[in-house]
Coordinates of C-alpha atoms in Angstrom, one line a residue:
X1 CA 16.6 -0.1 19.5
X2 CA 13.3 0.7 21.5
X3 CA 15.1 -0.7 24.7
X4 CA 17.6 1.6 24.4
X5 CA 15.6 4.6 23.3
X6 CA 13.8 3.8 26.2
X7 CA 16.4 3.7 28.6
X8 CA 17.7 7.4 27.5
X9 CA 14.4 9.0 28.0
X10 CA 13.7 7.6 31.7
X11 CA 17.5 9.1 32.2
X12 CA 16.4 12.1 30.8
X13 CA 12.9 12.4 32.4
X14 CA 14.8 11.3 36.3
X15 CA 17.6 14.4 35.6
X16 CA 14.5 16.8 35.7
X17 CA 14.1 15.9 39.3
X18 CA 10.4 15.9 39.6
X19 CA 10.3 13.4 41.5
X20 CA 12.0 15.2 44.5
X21 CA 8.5 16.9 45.6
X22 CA 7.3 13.6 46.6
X23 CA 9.3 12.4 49.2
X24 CA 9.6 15.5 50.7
X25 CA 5.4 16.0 51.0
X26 CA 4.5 13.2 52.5
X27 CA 3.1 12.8 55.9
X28 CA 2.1 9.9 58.1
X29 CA 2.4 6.3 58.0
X30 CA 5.0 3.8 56.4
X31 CA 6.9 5.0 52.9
X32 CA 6.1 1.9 51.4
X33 CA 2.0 2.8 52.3
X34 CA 2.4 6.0 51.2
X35 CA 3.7 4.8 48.2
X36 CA 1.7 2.0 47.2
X37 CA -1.4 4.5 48.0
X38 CA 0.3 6.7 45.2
X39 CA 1.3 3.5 42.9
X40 CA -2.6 2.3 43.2
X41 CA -4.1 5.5 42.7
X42 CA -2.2 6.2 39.5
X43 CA -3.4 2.6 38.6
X44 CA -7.3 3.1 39.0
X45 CA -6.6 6.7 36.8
X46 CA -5.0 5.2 34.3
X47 CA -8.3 3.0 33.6
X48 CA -9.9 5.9 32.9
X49 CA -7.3 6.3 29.1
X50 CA -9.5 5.9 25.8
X51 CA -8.1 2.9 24.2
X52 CA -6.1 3.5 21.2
X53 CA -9.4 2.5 19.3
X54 CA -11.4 4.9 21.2
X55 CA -9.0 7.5 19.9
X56 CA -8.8 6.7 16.4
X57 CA -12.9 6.8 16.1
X58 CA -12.5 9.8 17.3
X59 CA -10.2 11.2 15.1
X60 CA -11.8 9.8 12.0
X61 CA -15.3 11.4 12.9
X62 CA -13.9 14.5 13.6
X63 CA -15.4 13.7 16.7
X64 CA -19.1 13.9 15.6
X65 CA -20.4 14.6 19.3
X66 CA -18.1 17.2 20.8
X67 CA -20.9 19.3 20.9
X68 CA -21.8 17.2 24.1
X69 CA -18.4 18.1 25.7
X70 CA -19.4 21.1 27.8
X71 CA -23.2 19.7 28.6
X72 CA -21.1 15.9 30.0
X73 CA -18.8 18.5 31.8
X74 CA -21.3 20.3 33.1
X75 CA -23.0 17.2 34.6
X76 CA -19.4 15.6 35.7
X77 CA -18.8 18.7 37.7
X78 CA -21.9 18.5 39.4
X79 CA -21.4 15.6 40.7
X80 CA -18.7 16.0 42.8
X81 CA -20.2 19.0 44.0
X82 CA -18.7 21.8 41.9
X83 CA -20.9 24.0 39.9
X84 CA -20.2 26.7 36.9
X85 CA -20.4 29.5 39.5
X86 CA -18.0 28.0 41.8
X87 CA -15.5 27.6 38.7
X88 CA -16.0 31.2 37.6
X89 CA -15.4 32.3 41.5
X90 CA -11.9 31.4 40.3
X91 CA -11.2 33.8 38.8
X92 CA -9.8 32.3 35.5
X93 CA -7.2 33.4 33.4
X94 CA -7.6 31.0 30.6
X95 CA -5.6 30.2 27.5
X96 CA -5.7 28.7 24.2
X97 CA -3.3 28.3 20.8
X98 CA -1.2 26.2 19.1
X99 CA 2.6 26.7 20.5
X100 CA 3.4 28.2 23.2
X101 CA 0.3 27.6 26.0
X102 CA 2.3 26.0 28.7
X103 CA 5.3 28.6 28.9
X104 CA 2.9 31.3 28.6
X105 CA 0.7 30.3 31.7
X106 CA 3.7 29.4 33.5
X107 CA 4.9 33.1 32.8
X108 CA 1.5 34.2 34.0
X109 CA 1.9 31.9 37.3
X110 CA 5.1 32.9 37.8
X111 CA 4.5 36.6 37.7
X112 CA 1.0 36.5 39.6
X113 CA 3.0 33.9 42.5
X114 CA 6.0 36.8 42.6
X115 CA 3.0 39.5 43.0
X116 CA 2.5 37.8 46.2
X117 CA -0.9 36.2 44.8
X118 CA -2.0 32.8 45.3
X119 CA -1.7 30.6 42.1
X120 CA -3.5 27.5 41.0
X121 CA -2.1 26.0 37.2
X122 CA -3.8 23.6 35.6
X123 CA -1.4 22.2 32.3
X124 CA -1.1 19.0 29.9
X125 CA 0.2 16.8 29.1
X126 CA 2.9 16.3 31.9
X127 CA 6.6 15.0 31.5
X128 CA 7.4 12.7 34.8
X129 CA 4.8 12.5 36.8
X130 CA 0.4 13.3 35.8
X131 CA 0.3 15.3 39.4
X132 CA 2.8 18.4 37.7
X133 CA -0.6 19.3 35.9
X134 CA -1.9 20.3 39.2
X135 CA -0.1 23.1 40.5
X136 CA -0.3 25.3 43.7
X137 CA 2.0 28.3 44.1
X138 CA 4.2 26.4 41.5
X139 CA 4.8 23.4 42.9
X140 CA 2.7 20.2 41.6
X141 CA 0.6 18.3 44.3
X142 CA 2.5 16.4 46.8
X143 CA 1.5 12.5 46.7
X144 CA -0.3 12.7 49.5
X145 CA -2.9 15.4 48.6
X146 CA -2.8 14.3 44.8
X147 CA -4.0 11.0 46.5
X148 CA -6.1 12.7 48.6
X149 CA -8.2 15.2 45.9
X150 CA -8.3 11.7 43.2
X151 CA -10.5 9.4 45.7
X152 CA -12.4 12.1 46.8
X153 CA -13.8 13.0 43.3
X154 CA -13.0 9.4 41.8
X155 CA -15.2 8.3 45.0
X156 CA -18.3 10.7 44.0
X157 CA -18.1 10.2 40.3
X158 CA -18.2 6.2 41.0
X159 CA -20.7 6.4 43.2
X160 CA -23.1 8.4 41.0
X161 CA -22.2 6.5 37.3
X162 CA -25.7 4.3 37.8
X163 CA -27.9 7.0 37.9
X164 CA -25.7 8.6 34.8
X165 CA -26.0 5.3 32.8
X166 CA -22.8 4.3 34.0
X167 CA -21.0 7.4 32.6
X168 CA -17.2 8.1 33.7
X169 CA -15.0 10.6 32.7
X170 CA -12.2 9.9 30.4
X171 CA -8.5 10.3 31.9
X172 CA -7.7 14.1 30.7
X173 CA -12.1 15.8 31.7
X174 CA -11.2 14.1 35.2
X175 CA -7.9 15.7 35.8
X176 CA -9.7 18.6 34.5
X177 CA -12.4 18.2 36.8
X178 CA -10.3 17.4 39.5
X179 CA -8.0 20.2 38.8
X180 CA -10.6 23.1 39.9
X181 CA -11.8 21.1 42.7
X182 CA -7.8 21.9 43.8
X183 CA -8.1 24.9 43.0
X184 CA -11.3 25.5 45.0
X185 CA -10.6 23.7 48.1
X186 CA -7.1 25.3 48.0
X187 CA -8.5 28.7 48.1
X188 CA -6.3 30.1 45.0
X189 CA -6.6 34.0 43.9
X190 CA -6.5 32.6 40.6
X191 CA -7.1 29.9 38.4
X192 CA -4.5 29.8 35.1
X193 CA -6.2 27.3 32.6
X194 CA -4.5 26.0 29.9
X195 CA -6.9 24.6 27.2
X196 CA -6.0 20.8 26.1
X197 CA -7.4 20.8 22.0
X198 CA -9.1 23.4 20.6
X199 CA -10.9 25.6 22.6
X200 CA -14.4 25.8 21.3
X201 CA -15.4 21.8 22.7
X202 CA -12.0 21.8 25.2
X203 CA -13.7 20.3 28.3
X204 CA -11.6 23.3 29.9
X205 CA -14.2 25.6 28.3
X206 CA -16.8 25.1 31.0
X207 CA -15.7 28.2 32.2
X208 CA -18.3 30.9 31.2
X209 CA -17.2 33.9 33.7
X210 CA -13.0 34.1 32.8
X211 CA -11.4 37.5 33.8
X212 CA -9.0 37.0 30.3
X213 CA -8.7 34.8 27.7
X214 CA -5.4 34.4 25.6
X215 CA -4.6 33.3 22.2
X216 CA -0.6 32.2 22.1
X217 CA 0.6 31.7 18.3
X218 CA -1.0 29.8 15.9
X219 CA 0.2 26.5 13.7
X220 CA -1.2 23.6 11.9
X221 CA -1.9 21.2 14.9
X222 CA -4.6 18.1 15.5
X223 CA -5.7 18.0 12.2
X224 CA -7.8 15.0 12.5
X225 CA -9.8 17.2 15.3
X226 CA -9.8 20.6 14.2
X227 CA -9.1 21.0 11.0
X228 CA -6.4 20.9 8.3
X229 CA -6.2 24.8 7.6
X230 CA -5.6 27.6 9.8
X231 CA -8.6 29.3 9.6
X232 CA -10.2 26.3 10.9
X233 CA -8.3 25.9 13.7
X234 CA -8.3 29.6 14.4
X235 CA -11.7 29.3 14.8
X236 CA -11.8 26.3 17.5
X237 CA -9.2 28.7 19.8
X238 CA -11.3 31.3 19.9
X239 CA -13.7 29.5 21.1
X240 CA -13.2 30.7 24.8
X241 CA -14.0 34.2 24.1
X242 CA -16.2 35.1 26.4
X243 CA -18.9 38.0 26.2
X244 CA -17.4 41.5 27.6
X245 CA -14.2 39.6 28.3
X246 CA -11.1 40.9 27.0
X247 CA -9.0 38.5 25.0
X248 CA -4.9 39.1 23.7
X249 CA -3.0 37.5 21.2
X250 CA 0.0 37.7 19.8
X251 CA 1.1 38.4 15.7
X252 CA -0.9 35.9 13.9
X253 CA -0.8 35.2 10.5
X254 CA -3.4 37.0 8.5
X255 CA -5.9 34.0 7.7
X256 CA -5.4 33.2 11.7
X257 CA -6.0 36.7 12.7
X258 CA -8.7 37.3 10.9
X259 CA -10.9 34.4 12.5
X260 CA -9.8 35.6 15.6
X261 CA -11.2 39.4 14.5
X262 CA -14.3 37.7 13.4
X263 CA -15.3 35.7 16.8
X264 CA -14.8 38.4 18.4
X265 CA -17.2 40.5 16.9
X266 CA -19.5 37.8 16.8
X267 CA -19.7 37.0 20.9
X268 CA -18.6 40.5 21.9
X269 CA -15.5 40.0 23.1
X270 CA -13.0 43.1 22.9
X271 CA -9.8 41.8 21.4
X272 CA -6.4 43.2 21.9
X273 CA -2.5 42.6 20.4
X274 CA 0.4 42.0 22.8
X275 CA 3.4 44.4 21.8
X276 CA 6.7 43.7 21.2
X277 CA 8.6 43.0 24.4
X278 CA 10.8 45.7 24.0
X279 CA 8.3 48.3 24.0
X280 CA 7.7 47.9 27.3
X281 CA 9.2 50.4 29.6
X282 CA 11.6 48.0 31.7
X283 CA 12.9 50.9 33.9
X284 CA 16.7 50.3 32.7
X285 CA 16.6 46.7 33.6
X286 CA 17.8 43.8 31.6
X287 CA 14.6 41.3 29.9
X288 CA 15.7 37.9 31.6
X289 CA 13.3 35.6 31.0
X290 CA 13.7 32.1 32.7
X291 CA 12.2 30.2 29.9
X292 CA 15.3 30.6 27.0
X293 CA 14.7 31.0 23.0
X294 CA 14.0 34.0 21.4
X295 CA 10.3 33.0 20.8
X296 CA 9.5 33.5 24.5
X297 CA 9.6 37.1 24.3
X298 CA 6.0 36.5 22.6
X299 CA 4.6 34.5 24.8
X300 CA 6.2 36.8 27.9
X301 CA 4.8 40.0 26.2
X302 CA 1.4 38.0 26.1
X303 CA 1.9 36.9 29.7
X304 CA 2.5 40.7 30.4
X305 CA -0.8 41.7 29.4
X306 CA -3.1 39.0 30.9
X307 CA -1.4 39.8 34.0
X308 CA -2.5 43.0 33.9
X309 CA -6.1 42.5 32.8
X310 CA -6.4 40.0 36.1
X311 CA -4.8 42.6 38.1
X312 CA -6.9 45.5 37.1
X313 CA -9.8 43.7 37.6
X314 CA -9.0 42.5 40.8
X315 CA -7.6 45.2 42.2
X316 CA -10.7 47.9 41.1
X317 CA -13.8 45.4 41.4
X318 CA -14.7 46.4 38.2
X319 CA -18.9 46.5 37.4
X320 CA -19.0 48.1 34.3
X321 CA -16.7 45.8 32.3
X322 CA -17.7 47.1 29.0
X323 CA -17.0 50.6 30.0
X324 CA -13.4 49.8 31.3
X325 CA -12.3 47.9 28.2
X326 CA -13.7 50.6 26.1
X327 CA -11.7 53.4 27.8
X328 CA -8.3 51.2 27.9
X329 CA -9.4 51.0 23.9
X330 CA -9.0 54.4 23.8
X331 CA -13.5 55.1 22.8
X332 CA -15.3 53.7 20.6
X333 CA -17.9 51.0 20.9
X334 CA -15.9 48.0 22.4
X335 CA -18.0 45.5 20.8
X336 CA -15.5 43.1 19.5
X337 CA -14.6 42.8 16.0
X338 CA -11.5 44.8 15.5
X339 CA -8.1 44.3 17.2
X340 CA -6.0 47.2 19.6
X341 CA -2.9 46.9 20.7
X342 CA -2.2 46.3 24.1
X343 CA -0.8 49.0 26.6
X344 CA 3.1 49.5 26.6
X345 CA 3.4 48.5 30.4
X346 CA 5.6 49.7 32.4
X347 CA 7.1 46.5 34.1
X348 CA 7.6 46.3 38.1
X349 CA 10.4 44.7 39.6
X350 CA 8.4 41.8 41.1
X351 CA 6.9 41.6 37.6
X352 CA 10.4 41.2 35.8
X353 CA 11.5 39.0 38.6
X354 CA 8.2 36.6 37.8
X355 CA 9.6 36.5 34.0
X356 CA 13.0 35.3 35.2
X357 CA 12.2 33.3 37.8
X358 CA 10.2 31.4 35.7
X359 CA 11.0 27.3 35.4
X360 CA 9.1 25.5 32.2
X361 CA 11.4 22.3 32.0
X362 CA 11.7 21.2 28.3
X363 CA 11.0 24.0 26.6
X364 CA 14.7 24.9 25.0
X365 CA 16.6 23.1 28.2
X366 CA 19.9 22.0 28.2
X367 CA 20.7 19.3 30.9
X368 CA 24.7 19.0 31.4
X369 CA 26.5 16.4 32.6
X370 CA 30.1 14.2 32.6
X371 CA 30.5 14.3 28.7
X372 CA 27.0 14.6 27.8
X373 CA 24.2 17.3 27.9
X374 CA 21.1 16.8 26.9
X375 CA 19.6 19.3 24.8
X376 CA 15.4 19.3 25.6
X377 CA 12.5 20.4 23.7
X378 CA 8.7 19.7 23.1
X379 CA 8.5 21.2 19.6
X380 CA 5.2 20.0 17.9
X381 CA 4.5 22.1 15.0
X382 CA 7.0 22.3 11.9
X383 CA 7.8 26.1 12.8
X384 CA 8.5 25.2 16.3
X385 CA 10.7 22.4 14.8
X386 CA 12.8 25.0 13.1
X387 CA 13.2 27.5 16.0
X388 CA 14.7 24.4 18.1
X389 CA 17.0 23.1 15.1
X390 CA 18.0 26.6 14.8
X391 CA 18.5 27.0 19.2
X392 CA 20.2 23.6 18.8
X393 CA 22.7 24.6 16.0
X394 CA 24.0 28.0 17.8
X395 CA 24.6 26.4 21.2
X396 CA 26.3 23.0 20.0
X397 CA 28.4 25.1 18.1
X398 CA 29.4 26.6 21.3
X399 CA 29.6 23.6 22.9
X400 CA 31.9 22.4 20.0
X401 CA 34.5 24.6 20.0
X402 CA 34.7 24.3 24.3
X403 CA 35.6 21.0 23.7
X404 CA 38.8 21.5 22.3
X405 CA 39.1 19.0 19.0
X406 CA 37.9 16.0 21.3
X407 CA 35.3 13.9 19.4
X408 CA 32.0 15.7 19.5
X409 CA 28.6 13.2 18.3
X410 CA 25.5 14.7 18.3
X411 CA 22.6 12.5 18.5
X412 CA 19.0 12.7 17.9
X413 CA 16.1 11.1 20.2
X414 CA 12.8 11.9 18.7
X415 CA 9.6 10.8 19.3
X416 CA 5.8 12.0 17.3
X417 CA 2.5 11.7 18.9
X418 CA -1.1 12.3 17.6
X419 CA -1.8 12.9 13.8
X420 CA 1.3 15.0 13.0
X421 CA 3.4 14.3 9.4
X422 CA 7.0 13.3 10.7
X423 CA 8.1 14.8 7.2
X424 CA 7.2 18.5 8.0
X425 CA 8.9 18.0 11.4
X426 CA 11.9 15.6 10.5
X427 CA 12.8 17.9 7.5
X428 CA 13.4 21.0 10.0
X429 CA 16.1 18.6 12.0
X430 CA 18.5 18.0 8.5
X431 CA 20.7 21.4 9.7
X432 CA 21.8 20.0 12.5
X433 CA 23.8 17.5 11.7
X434 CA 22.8 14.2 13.4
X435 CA 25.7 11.6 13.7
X436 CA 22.7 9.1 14.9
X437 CA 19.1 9.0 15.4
X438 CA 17.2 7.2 17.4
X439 CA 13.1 6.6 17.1
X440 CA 11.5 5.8 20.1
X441 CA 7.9 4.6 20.6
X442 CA 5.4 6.5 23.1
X443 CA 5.6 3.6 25.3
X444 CA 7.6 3.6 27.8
X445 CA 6.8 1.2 30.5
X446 CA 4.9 -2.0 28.8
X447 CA 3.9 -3.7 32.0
X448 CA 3.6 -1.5 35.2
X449 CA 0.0 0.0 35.2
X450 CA 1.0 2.4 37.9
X451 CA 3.0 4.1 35.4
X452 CA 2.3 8.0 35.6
X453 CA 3.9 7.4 32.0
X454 CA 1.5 4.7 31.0
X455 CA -0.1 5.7 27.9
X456 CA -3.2 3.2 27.0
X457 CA -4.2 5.0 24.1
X458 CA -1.6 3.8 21.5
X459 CA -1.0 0.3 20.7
X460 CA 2.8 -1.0 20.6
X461 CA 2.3 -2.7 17.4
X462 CA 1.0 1.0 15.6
X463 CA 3.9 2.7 18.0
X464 CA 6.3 0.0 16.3
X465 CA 5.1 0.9 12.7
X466 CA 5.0 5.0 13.2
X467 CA 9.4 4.5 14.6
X468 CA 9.8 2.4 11.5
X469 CA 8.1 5.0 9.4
X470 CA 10.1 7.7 11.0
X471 CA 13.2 6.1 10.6
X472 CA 12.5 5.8 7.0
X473 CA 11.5 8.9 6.1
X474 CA 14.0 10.1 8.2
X475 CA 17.0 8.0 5.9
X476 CA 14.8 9.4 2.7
X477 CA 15.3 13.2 4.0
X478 CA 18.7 12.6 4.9
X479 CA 19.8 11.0 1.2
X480 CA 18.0 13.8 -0.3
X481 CA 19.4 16.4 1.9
X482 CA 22.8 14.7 1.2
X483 CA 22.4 14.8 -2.8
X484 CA 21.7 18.6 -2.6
X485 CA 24.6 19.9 -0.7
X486 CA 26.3 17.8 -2.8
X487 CA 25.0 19.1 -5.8
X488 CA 25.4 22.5 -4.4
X489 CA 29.2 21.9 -3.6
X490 CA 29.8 20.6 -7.4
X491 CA 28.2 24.1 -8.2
X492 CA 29.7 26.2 -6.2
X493 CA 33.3 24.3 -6.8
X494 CA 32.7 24.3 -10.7
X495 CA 31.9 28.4 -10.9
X496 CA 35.0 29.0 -8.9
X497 CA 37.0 27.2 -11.3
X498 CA 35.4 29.1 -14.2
X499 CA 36.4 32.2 -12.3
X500 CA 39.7 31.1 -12.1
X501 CA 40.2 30.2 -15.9
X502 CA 39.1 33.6 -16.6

């Protein structure tokens, strides 16, 4: 089973063509050098993965010393030469949440980029290859300068880890760290951050100057981390507010929102609503947005706003922050603690052109080939679940009635990571119909450690139990699901016959 699962998620992974930036960035010497410098560099990075150990400590300590994160950050940063000012000289748009981060800064990128700005992304986890977290003007590092930036900061950190008691950052605060060293040798206009967990001890939170903070929607996510209720986890998101820095979100549930509403107040941070999309003034054009599913007008609307904010500040050199956010309030004190909804914009062409130009692979994608498309999405929550089976339903009934009565199978890949209940998620999937299902570990390659999908911090063995526990849950659902309909068919069948006899 696994051999096979794995085979039809390389295929998958390979017809995102990702790969195709490599070839065409590299410069000087032999392929095979270049390659193996890539190959070896991927290997030393990997080393720096928590074992699967590591990680479950971690998780059952709630992890007891995050406190330290942003201090150990701090320190890291230093010493490859990169200080707190020079990451706030990025001018960071920065943004937290639950679902929705990643197509919500790549609508921000992709809009800013369109504007004719400069664009550094920073995103996790990544689907092909670890440099399409590192992005510049939308494209992820070639080889050669992911190569490049890695031995440069590796070198420094290495170099330094005696006089730090041998201290090296794990796999994801190196990228990180790594990631606005990019950003600062490339000379970016701006810096779009997308937080990893949490907010409040995200190693991304070393940032202390952003021009705008985001909050994309809320769910019941990382449990063992942050907390098993919403309010919790509400309260780790906003943990990136920043002083006199505005910060949007979009509809939250009421527990969420009123966390949010709270930190705000409490660090000063003036807090603001992204409208509907439609109430944007869209001068008589179409909304296209590149990323489909209906649930992208919220993180577009959300996109909209921060964009503005970053623009607005950029463009006026705004002093007196306080003052501005407390006239686009409309008065009052603009201390934080209530919520306003954002400004109806009135969207530009380039701005609307950003929205639809925008590519966020796996997020609602359909991949089409001879007698198979492949129908992609990296729903983690069981609300996000439910939007894809629904997304899933519509178009393969689309795609069922274009295929003329030939056989049509629909098939289910699925794979879980982190602390998540498969029942929540797998219960969402029952609508659509599965003719098969398929349960396929996180592992992918079990012996290359140059593997930009090596992934050190699950064991095969607990991989092997979790697909074994999905697959019987899964059958459990299913025979429940099963007995219902049924039951609801003898129901339904018996009334109509009553009917009749009357």
């Amino acid at each position: 089973m696994y051999e096979e699962a794995r085979c039809a998620m390389v295929g998958i992974f390979e017809r995102l063509a990702l790969r195709s930036y490599c070839s065409s960035a590299l410069v000087g010497g032999s392929m095979a050098d270049r390659s193996k410098a890539y190959e070896d560099t991927i290997k030393t990075l990997n080393t720096l993965q928590s074992n699967a150990a590591t990680i479950e400590k971690i998780r059952a300590t709630r992890d007891q010393n995050c406190h330290q994160n942003i201090p150990d950050m701090i320190s890291m940063t230093g010493r490859v030469g990169v200080t707190v000012d020079d990451i706030d000289d990025l001018r960071v748009i920065h943004v937290s949440g639950t679902k929705g981060k990643g197509s919500t800064c790549a609508f921000v990128e992709s809009i800013l980029r369109s504007l004719g700005y400069r664009t550094g992304f920073y995103s996790s986890p990544h689907l092909v290859e670890v440099r399409e977290r590192i992005r510049i003007n939308g494209r992820p590092l070639s080889c050669t300068d992911f190569t490049r930036y890695f031995w440069h900061n590796y070198g420094l950190l290495d170099a330094s880890k005696s006089e730090h008691g041998g201290a090296m950052p794990t796999y994801f605060r190196f990228l990180t760290i790594m990631a606005f060293h990019v950003f600062i040798q490339e000379k970016v206009d701006v810096a779009i951050i997308e937080v990893g967990i949490g907010g409040q001890y995200d190693c991304t939170n070393i940032v202390r100057n952003p021009i705008v903070c985001g909050v994309t929607s809320l769910g019941i996510d990382h449990t063992g981390m942050l907390g098993d209720t919403l309010d919790k986890i509400a309260w780790h998101k906003a943990g990136i507010f920043k002083p006199n820095v505005p910060a949007v979100s979009v509809h939250q549930p009421k527990d969420g929102m009123e966390v949010l509403k709270d930190r705000a107040k409490e660090i000063s941070c003036p807090l603001f609503l992204a409208p509907n999309l439609d109430a944007y003034d869209w001068k008589s054009r179409c909304v296209e947005l590149g990323i489909p599913g209906v649930h992208q007008q919220l993180n577009a609307s959300l996109a909209l706003q921060l964009c503005h904010f970053w623009i607005k500040d950029h463009k006026l050199g705004i002093v007196d922050r306080q003052k501005f956010y407390r006239d686009w309030r409309g008065g009052g004190d603009g201390d934080g603690g209530s919520v306003v909804k954002g400004r109806c914009l009135t969207v530009s062409a380039a701005m609307a052109a950003g929205l639809h130009k925008c590519v966020w692979p796996a997020r609602s994608q359909k991949l089409s080939g001879p007698g198979i498309t492949y129908y992609l999405d990296g729903a983690h929550t069981a609300e996000s679940l439910q939007l894809c089976a629904d997304w899933f339903n519509v178009e393969t009934s689309k795609e069922a009635k274009s295929t003329s009565g030939n056989p049509f199978v629909r098939v289910l890949l699925f794979n879980m990571t982190g602390d998540r209940k498969p029942e929540s998620l797998l219960r969402c999937l029952l609508s659509c119909h599965f003719d098969c299902a398929i349960f396929c570990p996180n592992i992918l390659n079990r012996s290359k450690e140059n593997s930009d999908l090596m992934n050190l911090t699950v064991t095969e063995k607990s991989q092997t139990q979790r697909c074994e526990e999905n697959r019987r849950i899964w059958f459990q659902l299913h025979s429940e699901y099963s007995q219902t309909n049924a039951s609801s068919l003898n129901v339904s069948r018996s009334g109509s016959t009553n009917q009749s006899s009357k």
